[in-house]
CSV table of C-alpha atoms and ligand atoms in Angstrom, one decimal:
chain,number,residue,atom,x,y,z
K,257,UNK,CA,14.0,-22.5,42.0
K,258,UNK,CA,16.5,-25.6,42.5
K,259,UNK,CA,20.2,-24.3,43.6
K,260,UNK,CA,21.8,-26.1,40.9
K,261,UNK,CA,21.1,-26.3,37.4
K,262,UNK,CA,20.6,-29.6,35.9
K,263,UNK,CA,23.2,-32.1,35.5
K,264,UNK,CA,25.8,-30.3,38.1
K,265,UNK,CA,26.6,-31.5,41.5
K,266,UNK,CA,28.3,-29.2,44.3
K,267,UNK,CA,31.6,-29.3,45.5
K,268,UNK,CA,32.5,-27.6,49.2
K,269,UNK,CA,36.2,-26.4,47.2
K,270,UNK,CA,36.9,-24.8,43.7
K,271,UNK,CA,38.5,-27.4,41.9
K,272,UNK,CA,41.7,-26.3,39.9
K,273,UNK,CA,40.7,-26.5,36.0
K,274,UNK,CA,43.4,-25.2,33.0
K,275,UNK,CA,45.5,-25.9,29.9
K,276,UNK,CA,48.0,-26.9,32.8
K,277,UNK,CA,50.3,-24.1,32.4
K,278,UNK,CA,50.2,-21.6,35.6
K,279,UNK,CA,51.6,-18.5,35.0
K,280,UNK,CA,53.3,-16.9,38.1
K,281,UNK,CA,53.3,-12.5,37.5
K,282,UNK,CA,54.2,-10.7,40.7
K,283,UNK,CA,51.4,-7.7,41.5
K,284,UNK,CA,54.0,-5.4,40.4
K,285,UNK,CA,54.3,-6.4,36.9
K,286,UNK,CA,50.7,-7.1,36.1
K,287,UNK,CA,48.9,-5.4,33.0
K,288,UNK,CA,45.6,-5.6,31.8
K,289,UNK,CA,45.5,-4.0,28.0
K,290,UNK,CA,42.1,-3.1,26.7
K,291,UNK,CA,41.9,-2.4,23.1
K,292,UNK,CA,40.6,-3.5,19.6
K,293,UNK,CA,37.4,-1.6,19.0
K,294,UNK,CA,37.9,1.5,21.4
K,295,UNK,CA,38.4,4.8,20.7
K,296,UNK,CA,41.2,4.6,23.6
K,297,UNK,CA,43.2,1.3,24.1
K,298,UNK,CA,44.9,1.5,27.9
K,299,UNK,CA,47.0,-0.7,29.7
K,300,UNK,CA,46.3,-1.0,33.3
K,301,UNK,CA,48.7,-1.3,36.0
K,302,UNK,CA,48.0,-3.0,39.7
K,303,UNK,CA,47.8,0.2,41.3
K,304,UNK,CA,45.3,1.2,38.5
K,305,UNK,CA,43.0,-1.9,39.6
K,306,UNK,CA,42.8,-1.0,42.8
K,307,UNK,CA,41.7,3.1,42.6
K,308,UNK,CA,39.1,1.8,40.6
K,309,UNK,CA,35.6,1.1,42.0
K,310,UNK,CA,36.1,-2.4,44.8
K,311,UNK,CA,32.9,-4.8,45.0
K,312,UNK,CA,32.2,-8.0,46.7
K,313,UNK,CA,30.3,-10.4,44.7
K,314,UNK,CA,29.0,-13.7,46.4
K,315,UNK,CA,28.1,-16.6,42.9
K,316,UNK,CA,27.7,-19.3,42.4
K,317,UNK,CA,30.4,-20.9,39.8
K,318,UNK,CA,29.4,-23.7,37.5
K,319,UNK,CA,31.7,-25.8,36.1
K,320,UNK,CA,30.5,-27.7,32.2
K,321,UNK,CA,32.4,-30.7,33.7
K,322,UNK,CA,29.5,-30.8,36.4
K,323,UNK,CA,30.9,-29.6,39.5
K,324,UNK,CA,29.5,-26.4,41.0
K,325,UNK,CA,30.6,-24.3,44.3
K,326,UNK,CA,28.3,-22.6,45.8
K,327,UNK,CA,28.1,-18.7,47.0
K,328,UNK,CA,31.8,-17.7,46.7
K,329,UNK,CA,33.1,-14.4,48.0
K,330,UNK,CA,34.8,-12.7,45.1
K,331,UNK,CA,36.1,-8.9,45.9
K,332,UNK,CA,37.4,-7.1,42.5
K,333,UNK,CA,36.6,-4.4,40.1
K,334,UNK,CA,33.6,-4.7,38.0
K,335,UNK,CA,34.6,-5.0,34.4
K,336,UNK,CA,32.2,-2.2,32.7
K,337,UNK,CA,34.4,0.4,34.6
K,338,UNK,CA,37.1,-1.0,33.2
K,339,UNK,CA,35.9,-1.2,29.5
K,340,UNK,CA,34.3,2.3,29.9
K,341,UNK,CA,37.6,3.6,30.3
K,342,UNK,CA,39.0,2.6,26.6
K,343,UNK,CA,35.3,3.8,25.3
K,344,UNK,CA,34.3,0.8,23.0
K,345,UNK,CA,33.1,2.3,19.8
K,346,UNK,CA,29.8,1.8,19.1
K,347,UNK,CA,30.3,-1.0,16.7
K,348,UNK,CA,32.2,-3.4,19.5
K,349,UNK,CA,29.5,-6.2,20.2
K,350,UNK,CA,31.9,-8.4,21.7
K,351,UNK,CA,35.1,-8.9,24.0
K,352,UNK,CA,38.0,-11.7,23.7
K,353,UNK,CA,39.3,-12.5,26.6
K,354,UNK,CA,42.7,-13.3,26.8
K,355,UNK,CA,45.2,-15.2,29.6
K,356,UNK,CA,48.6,-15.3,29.9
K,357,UNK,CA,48.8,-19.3,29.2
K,358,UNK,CA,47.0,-18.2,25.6
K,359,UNK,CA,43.7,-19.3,26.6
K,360,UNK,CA,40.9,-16.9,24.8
K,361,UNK,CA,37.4,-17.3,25.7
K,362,UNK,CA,34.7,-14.7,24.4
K,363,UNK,CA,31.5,-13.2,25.6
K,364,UNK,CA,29.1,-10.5,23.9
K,365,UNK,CA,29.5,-7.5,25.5
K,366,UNK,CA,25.5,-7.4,27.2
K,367,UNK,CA,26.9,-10.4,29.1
K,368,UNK,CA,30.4,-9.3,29.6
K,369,UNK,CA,29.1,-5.4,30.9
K,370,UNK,CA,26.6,-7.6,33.5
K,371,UNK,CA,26.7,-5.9,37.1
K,372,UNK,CA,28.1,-9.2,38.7
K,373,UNK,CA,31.4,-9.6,35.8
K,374,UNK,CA,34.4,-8.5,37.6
K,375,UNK,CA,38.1,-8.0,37.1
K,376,UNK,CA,38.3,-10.6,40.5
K,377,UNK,CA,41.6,-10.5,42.8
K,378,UNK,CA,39.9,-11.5,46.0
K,379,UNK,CA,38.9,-15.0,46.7
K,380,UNK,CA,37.3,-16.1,50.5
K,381,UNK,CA,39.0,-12.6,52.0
K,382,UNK,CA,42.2,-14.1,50.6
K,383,UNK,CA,45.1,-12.7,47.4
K,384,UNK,CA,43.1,-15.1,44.4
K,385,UNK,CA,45.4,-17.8,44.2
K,386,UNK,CA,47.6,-18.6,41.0
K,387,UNK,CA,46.2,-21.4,40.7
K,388,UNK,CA,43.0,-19.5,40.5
K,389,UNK,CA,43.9,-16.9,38.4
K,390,UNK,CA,46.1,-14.9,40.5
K,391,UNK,CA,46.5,-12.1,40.4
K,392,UNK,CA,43.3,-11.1,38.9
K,393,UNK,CA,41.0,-13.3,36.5
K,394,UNK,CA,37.7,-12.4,34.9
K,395,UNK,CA,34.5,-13.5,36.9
K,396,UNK,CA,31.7,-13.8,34.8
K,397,UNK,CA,29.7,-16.2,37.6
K,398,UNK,CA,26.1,-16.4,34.7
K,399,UNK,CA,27.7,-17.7,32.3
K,400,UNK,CA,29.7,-21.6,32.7
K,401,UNK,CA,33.2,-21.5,34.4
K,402,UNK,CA,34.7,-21.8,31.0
K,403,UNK,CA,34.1,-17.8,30.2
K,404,UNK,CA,35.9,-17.2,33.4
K,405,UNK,CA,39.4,-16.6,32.1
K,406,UNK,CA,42.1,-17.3,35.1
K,407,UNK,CA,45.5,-14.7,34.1
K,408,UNK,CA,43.6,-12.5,32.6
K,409,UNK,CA,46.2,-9.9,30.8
K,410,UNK,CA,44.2,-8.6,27.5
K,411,UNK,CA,40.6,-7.5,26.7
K,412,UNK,CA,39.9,-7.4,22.9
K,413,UNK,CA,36.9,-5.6,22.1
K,414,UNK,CA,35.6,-7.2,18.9
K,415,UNK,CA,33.2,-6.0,16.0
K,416,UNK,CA,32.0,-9.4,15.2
K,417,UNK,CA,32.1,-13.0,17.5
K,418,UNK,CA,35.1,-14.9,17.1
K,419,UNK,CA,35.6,-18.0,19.2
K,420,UNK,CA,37.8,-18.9,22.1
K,421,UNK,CA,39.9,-22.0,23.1
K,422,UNK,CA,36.7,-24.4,24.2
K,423,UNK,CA,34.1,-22.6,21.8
K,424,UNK,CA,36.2,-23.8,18.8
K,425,UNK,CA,36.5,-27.2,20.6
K,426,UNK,CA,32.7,-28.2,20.8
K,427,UNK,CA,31.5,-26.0,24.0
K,428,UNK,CA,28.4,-24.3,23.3
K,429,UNK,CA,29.6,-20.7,22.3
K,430,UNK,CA,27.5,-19.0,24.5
K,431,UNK,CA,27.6,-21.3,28.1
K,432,UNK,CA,24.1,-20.5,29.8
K,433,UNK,CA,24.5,-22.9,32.7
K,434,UNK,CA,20.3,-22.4,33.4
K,435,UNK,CA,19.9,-23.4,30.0
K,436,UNK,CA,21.6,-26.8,29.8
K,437,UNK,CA,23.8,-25.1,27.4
K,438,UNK,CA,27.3,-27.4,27.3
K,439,UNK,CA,27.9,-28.0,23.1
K,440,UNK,CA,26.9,-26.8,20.0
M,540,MTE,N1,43.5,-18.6,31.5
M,540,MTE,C1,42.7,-19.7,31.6
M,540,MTE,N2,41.5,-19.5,32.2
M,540,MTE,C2,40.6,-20.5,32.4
M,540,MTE,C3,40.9,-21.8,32.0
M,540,MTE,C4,42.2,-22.0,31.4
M,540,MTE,O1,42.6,-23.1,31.0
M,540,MTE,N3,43.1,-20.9,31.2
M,540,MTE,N4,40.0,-22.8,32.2
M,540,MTE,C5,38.6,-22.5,32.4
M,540,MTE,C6,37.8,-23.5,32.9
M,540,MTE,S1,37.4,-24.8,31.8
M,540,MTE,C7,37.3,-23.5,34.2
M,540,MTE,S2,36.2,-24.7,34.7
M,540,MTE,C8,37.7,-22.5,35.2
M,540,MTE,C9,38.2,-23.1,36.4
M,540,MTE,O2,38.6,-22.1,37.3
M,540,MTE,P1,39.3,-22.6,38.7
M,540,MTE,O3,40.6,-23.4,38.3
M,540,MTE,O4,39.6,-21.4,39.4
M,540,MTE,O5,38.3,-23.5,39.4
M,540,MTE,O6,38.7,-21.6,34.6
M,540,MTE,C10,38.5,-21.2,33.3
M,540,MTE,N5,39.4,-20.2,32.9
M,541,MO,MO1,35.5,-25.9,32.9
């Protein structure tokens, strides 16, 4: 098995990639809302994070625009606790996730509830950077970097797929880097 999928090449350092606006939100005004299709929407605080369940992850992250890093060290929650605490309904198929510069990206939940997808806050041993995220972004390392959002502040669980920023924009909607899977 190759260590990069076709058409990527590796960089040693994650590149910075956004809409350009960096939202700053100190630890102790972070939320995380989780709602839409569960039968309990919560808000999660900072503190909450952290008495949940604390995982390293090492992934690879591939970027569409052909740059991959290889085995990062990601520490953070794993996002099916999370979602299991607002108990999706049974109809939710999908999630929207939102960050606070208004980007929206959306997975179905099979990929979303995967055992590597994290709520991430740890990047290297180090606070994730803001310009990474920071505080906490959503790691979903099978999937291209795209349907990793940075800020992440909202978790909309969906009945029905609905497209994010770059899936409206011509990105394949469902980002298999293993599969070639850029556009649609
Ligand atoms: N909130 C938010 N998340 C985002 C983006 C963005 O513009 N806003 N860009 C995505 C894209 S296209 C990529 S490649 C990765 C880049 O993450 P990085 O800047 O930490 O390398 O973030 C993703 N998550
Ligand atoms: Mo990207």
């Amino acid at each position: 098995m190759p260590r990069l999928p076709t058409g990527q090449r590796e960089e040693d350092d994650l590149p910075v990639l956004d809409l350009g606006d960096q939202p700053e939100t100190p630890r102790d005004r972070w939320t995380l809302l989780v709602d839409g299709a569960v039968e309990a929407p919560i808000t999660f605080r900072w503190e909450d994070l952290l008495a949940l369940p604390q995982v390293e992850r090492a992934a690879d992250f591939h970027c569409v625009t052909a740059w991959s890093v290889l085995d990062l060290a990601w520490r953070g929650t794993p996002l099916d606790a999370i979602l299991a605490l607002a108990r999706p309904k049974a109809e939710a198929t999908h999630v929207m996730a939102h960050g606070r510069d208004g980007y929206l990206t959306n997975l179905p939940l099979e990929e979303a509830l995967k055992d590597d997808v994290l709520v991430a806050h740890t990047l290297r041993g180090a606070p994730l950077p803001t310009e990474h995220g920071g505080p906490a972004r959503l790691l979903v390392p099978q999937l291209y970097a795209w349907k990793s959002a940075k800020w992440i502040s909202r978790l909309e669980l969906m009945t029905h797929d609905r497209r994010g920023y770059w899936e409206i924009r011509g990105y394949s909607n469902t980002g298999y880097p293993w599969r070639d899977d850029r556009e649609w």
